[in-house]
Short mmCIF file of C-alpha atoms and ligand atoms in Angstrom, two decimals:
data_model
loop_
_atom_site.label_atom_id
_atom_site.label_comp_id
_atom_site.label_asym_id
_atom_site.label_seq_id
_atom_site.Cartn_x
_atom_site.Cartn_y
_atom_site.Cartn_z
CA UNK A 1 112.91 70.51 113.53
CA UNK A 2 115.46 72.44 111.72
CA UNK A 3 114.02 72.25 108.31
CA UNK A 4 112.45 75.47 106.98
CA UNK A 5 110.37 74.79 103.88
CA UNK A 6 107.64 77.11 102.61
CA UNK A 7 105.66 76.81 99.36
CA UNK A 8 104.69 80.40 98.40
CA UNK A 9 102.20 81.62 95.81
CA UNK A 10 104.19 84.27 94.03
CA UNK A 11 101.70 85.23 91.33
CA UNK A 12 101.85 84.62 87.56
CA UNK A 13 100.06 81.48 86.40
CA UNK A 14 99.53 79.96 89.80
CA UNK A 15 103.38 79.93 90.12
CA UNK A 16 105.02 78.55 93.22
CA UNK A 17 108.29 79.87 94.77
CA UNK A 18 110.06 78.08 97.61
CA UNK A 19 112.03 78.99 100.66
CA UNK A 20 114.25 76.13 101.85
CA UNK A 21 116.47 76.60 104.77
CA UNK A 22 118.22 75.06 107.88
CA UNK A 23 117.37 76.79 111.10
CA UNK A 24 120.57 75.53 112.92
CA UNK A 25 122.96 77.09 110.41
CA UNK A 26 120.52 79.99 109.61
CA UNK A 27 121.10 79.45 105.90
CA UNK A 28 118.52 79.32 103.21
CA UNK A 29 118.01 79.27 99.43
CA UNK A 30 115.16 80.59 97.30
CA UNK A 31 113.93 78.50 94.51
CA UNK A 32 112.15 80.17 91.54
CA UNK A 33 111.37 83.48 93.42
CA UNK A 34 109.46 85.07 90.47
CA UNK A 35 107.03 87.90 90.39
CA UNK A 36 107.17 88.77 93.99
CA UNK A 37 110.70 87.83 95.30
CA UNK A 38 110.36 90.20 98.15
CA UNK A 39 107.78 87.93 99.81
CA UNK A 40 110.17 85.07 100.01
CA UNK A 41 113.04 87.31 101.19
CA UNK A 42 110.81 88.71 103.88
CA UNK A 43 109.92 85.15 105.07
CA UNK A 44 113.64 84.43 105.27
CA UNK A 45 114.26 87.65 107.31
CA UNK A 46 111.43 86.91 109.56
CA UNK A 47 112.94 83.49 110.45
CA UNK A 48 116.53 84.83 110.89
CA UNK A 49 117.79 83.17 107.75
CA UNK A 50 120.54 84.33 105.38
CA UNK A 51 119.86 83.56 101.71
CA UNK A 52 122.94 81.99 100.34
CA UNK A 53 121.68 81.14 96.82
CA UNK A 54 118.95 81.80 94.37
CA UNK A 55 118.13 78.55 92.46
CA UNK A 56 116.21 78.41 89.14
CA UNK A 57 114.64 75.06 88.15
CA UNK A 58 114.65 76.30 84.47
CA UNK A 59 114.99 79.36 82.29
CA UNK A 60 111.34 80.23 81.40
CA UNK A 61 110.55 83.86 82.18
CA UNK A 62 107.89 82.99 84.67
CA UNK A 63 110.48 81.28 86.82
CA UNK A 64 113.39 83.71 86.53
CA UNK A 65 111.64 87.06 86.33
CA UNK A 66 112.30 87.83 89.97
CA UNK A 67 116.04 87.05 89.90
CA UNK A 68 117.26 90.69 89.57
CA UNK A 69 115.23 91.91 92.50
CA UNK A 70 116.07 88.85 94.54
CA UNK A 71 119.77 89.36 93.94
CA UNK A 72 119.37 93.04 94.83
CA UNK A 73 117.69 92.17 98.20
CA UNK A 74 119.95 89.25 99.27
CA UNK A 75 123.27 89.77 97.39
CA UNK A 76 123.16 85.99 96.83
CA UNK A 77 124.42 84.32 93.57
CA UNK A 78 122.25 82.71 91.02
CA UNK A 79 122.62 78.86 90.66
CA UNK A 80 121.08 77.11 87.70
CA UNK A 81 121.93 74.90 84.78
CA UNK A 82 124.71 76.29 82.48
CA UNK A 83 122.27 76.90 79.57
CA UNK A 84 119.86 78.80 81.73
CA UNK A 85 119.32 82.40 80.30
CA UNK A 86 119.51 83.73 83.98
CA UNK A 87 123.31 83.78 83.45
CA UNK A 88 123.97 81.73 86.62
CA UNK A 89 127.02 82.44 88.76
CA UNK A 90 127.07 78.84 89.95
CA UNK A 91 126.58 76.20 87.31
CA UNK A 92 124.49 73.24 88.29
CA UNK A 93 124.96 70.06 86.23
CA UNK A 94 123.51 66.57 86.44
CA UNK A 95 124.14 65.24 90.03
CA UNK A 96 125.62 68.42 91.29
CA UNK A 97 125.18 68.94 94.94
CA UNK A 98 124.87 72.04 97.21
CA UNK A 99 124.97 72.20 100.95
CA UNK A 100 122.58 74.44 102.75
CA UNK A 101 123.59 74.07 106.40
CA UNK A 102 122.85 70.47 107.19
CA UNK A 103 120.73 70.06 104.10
CA UNK A 104 122.20 68.35 100.96
CA UNK A 105 120.46 69.48 97.75
CA UNK A 106 121.01 67.18 94.81
CA UNK A 107 120.24 68.42 91.29
CA UNK A 108 119.06 66.08 88.47
CA UNK A 109 119.20 67.23 84.91
CA UNK A 110 115.72 66.68 83.53
CA UNK A 111 115.27 68.22 79.96
CA UNK A 112 112.14 67.90 77.87
CA UNK A 113 109.97 70.76 78.97
CA UNK A 114 113.05 72.95 78.15
CA UNK A 115 116.65 72.11 77.65
CA UNK A 116 117.98 73.67 80.93
CA UNK A 117 115.57 71.93 83.35
CA UNK A 118 116.68 70.61 86.78
CA UNK A 119 114.79 69.17 89.70
CA UNK A 120 116.04 69.71 93.28
CA UNK A 121 116.06 66.79 95.71
CA UNK A 122 116.62 67.43 99.48
CA UNK A 123 118.25 64.12 100.58
CA UNK A 124 117.57 64.41 104.28
CA UNK A 125 113.84 64.89 103.80
CA UNK A 126 113.06 63.18 100.47
CA UNK A 127 111.59 66.26 99.21
CA UNK A 128 111.68 67.06 95.43
CA UNK A 129 111.14 70.46 93.90
CA UNK A 130 109.92 69.43 90.26
CA UNK A 131 109.79 72.79 88.51
CA UNK A 132 107.72 72.24 85.35
CA UNK A 133 108.72 68.71 84.80
CA UNK A 134 106.07 67.13 86.94
CA UNK A 135 102.91 68.76 88.27
CA UNK A 136 100.20 67.13 90.52
CA UNK A 137 98.26 65.15 87.93
CA UNK A 138 100.05 66.52 85.04
CA UNK A 139 103.46 67.01 83.36
CA UNK A 140 105.25 70.02 81.74
CA UNK A 141 104.20 71.10 78.24
CA UNK A 142 106.44 70.17 75.38
CA UNK A 143 106.81 71.64 71.81
CA UNK A 144 107.51 68.54 69.73
CA UNK A 145 107.41 64.79 69.90
CA UNK A 146 111.19 64.80 70.25
CA UNK A 147 110.99 67.13 73.33
CA UNK A 148 108.11 64.90 74.69
CA UNK A 149 110.42 61.73 74.39
CA UNK A 150 113.16 63.59 76.22
CA UNK A 151 110.69 64.55 78.99
CA UNK A 152 109.49 60.95 79.23
CA UNK A 153 113.07 59.80 79.76
CA UNK A 154 113.51 62.50 82.42
CA UNK A 155 110.28 61.39 84.24
CA UNK A 156 111.35 57.71 84.24
CA UNK A 157 114.73 58.73 85.52
CA UNK A 158 113.12 60.74 88.41
CA UNK A 159 110.93 57.71 89.26
CA UNK A 160 113.99 55.44 89.39
CA UNK A 161 116.20 57.89 91.28
CA UNK A 162 114.11 58.81 94.27
CA UNK A 163 112.11 56.84 96.86
CA UNK A 164 108.35 56.47 96.46
CA UNK A 165 107.59 58.41 99.58
CA UNK A 166 109.41 61.42 98.16
CA UNK A 167 107.10 64.48 98.33
CA UNK A 168 106.86 66.51 95.08
CA UNK A 169 106.59 70.25 95.06
CA UNK A 170 105.78 71.60 91.57
CA UNK A 171 106.38 75.00 89.87
CA UNK A 172 102.70 75.58 89.34
CA UNK A 173 99.45 74.89 91.31
CA UNK A 174 97.89 73.03 88.56
CA UNK A 175 96.53 69.97 90.40
CA UNK A 176 93.73 69.06 92.76
CA UNK A 177 96.19 69.70 95.64
CA UNK A 178 99.37 71.74 95.86
CA UNK A 179 101.70 68.85 96.83
CA UNK A 180 101.88 65.02 96.17
CA UNK A 181 104.16 62.01 96.55
CA UNK A 182 105.89 60.06 93.77
CA UNK A 183 103.87 57.09 94.96
CA UNK A 184 100.51 58.92 94.62
CA UNK A 185 101.41 60.25 91.22
CA UNK A 186 102.44 56.85 89.90
CA UNK A 187 98.92 55.57 90.60
CA UNK A 188 97.03 58.63 89.69
CA UNK A 189 98.88 60.92 87.18
CA UNK A 190 97.60 59.83 83.72
CA UNK A 191 101.07 60.67 82.14
CA UNK A 192 102.87 58.42 84.69
CA UNK A 193 100.34 55.62 84.15
CA UNK A 194 101.39 55.38 80.52
CA UNK A 195 102.92 52.00 79.84
CA UNK A 196 105.48 53.32 77.33
CA UNK A 197 106.63 56.42 75.54
CA UNK A 198 104.21 55.92 72.60
CA UNK A 199 101.30 55.95 74.93
CA UNK A 200 102.72 59.04 76.57
CA UNK A 201 102.94 60.81 73.16
CA UNK A 202 99.44 59.80 72.37
CA UNK A 203 98.05 61.15 75.64
CA UNK A 204 99.92 64.38 75.15
CA UNK A 205 98.51 64.90 71.62
CA UNK A 206 94.97 63.92 72.87
CA UNK A 207 95.13 65.77 76.23
CA UNK A 208 92.38 68.25 75.44
CA UNK A 209 90.01 65.40 74.57
CA UNK A 210 90.99 63.31 77.52
CA UNK A 211 90.54 66.23 79.90
CA UNK A 212 87.05 66.84 78.64
CA UNK A 213 86.22 63.17 78.93
CA UNK A 214 87.48 62.95 82.45
CA UNK A 215 85.91 66.28 83.54
CA UNK A 216 89.40 67.81 84.38
CA UNK A 217 90.04 71.43 84.28
ZN1 LIG B 1 108.40 76.29 82.24
#
């Protein structure tokens, strides 16, 4: 098995950072190495991997606040959406691809939670890092109905673009488990069970009440 994939609790609000690498080529990337980037860098070093890129799913501080330290430790360039405030060296647009050894990373532009949001799909392993678009049992917060509509479109696109057995790896540990699959979320995530965007907007607006009714935390 040449895949290296580690989900690491970095701190913050139950934030997850990810180490993704290919043992054969000894190349790896860090995804959202915030709060404690040194932990991810150390894991790469321990496995003999060279970090080639630091990737941000989106520009919120709790996802990019480790960039400076991560760059200092690895000398790797930052890769993110052109609008990301992390001032990326490598601009990732919709359907951009990046090679990490034998791994092909595909980026899908998924605005809504914020305008510069991307999800990262690893083609060979049907593995999807969802940032703050899709959590286990929840979706990313939005600031207006317009943003929520955009997020709905992004979610529908993700569901259409990737196979059902795709595992999803979120930016925060907000769910009943730290990982899920698209198939499981489709039948259990209340936001993906909405029949249409209006129902989605209603659930977002009524979420506090819904959570209480369902005994969710
Ligand atoms: Zn966010």
